[in-house]
């Protein structure tokens, strides 16, 4: 694995590529953000934004979601993967918010992960984006990029990747780094077609070097 110093150097390069990286899930308040992040599991932010455009017009509060039958919420998010489970979780989460938190999304990790459908990643995104708490949420892009660059080990699970990133990146950069690693993975170091040939990190990237060697061999 690469050192913390090298990690920060790489992050500086990514920072110059994506200085304005930020959450791409549309929302007007913390409650909408929480619903959007919950919907985003195994779905693209673009797709979630399409669905929430009408969803957030119809449902403004936790009470609105529990006032209709489950089937109606399912219908309203039907185009999103795992919609049955997600609709169930949305109603459970709203019920919990009403019963335990006066209808307000809590601002701490323990309470957040006690809500239906809210795991470590969702809680970290909500804390970071809505409450400005320094966090690094590890989604598929953050995990892939961290492993390809050698910041984390290929065999690490998401919690280990998160811990490693927090160790190697200064705390005041966590939230920004989280968005920048997502942008880098989403628009540059893509899962199937990473842009290694034009990548400013190629010289130091173990995955990129491997891919370029393979490509040269194939061309011979
Ligand atoms: Fe990703 Fe390739 Fe750049 Fe490595 S060299 S970070 S694999 S795009």
Short mmCIF file of N, CA and C and ligand atoms in Angstrom, two decimals, residues 148-149 184 188-189 194-196 199 201-202 205 207-208, ligand 1:
data_model
loop_
_atom_site.label_atom_id
_atom_site.label_comp_id
_atom_site.label_asym_id
_atom_site.label_seq_id
_atom_site.Cartn_x
_atom_site.Cartn_y
_atom_site.Cartn_z
N UNK A 148 -7.41 0.54 -6.63
CA UNK A 148 -6.58 0.61 -7.84
C UNK A 148 -5.31 1.43 -7.60
N UNK A 149 -5.45 2.51 -6.87
CA UNK A 149 -4.30 3.38 -6.63
C UNK A 149 -3.36 2.83 -5.56
N UNK A 184 -13.84 11.23 -9.46
CA UNK A 184 -12.72 10.62 -10.18
C UNK A 184 -13.11 9.23 -10.68
N UNK A 188 -13.61 9.46 -14.56
CA UNK A 188 -12.25 9.24 -15.10
C UNK A 188 -11.81 7.78 -14.94
N UNK A 189 -11.74 7.32 -13.72
CA UNK A 189 -11.28 5.94 -13.47
C UNK A 189 -12.51 5.02 -13.44
N UNK A 194 -11.37 2.55 -17.52
CA UNK A 194 -10.61 3.65 -16.90
C UNK A 194 -9.73 4.34 -17.95
N UNK A 195 -9.59 5.66 -17.82
CA UNK A 195 -8.84 6.41 -18.83
C UNK A 195 -7.36 6.46 -18.48
N UNK A 196 -6.75 5.28 -18.42
CA UNK A 196 -5.36 5.18 -17.97
C UNK A 196 -4.40 5.95 -18.86
N UNK A 199 -4.26 9.45 -17.88
CA UNK A 199 -4.38 9.67 -16.43
C UNK A 199 -3.12 10.30 -15.84
N UNK A 201 -2.19 10.18 -12.97
CA UNK A 201 -1.69 9.34 -11.87
C UNK A 201 -1.07 8.03 -12.38
N UNK A 202 -1.01 7.87 -13.70
CA UNK A 202 -0.58 6.59 -14.27
C UNK A 202 0.77 6.12 -13.72
N UNK A 205 0.27 4.50 -10.40
CA UNK A 205 -0.91 3.66 -10.19
C UNK A 205 -0.62 2.20 -10.55
N UNK A 207 -2.67 -0.36 -10.74
CA UNK A 207 -3.65 -0.92 -11.67
C UNK A 207 -3.42 -0.39 -13.09
N UNK A 208 -3.15 0.90 -13.18
CA UNK A 208 -2.91 1.51 -14.48
C UNK A 208 -1.69 0.90 -15.15
FE1 LIG B 1 -7.57 4.65 -12.74
FE2 LIG B 1 -6.00 4.03 -14.77
FE3 LIG B 1 -5.69 6.37 -13.53
FE4 LIG B 1 -5.03 4.12 -12.32
S1 LIG B 1 -4.06 4.97 -14.17
S2 LIG B 1 -6.18 5.80 -11.44
S3 LIG B 1 -6.57 2.67 -13.09
S4 LIG B 1 -7.47 5.72 -14.71
#
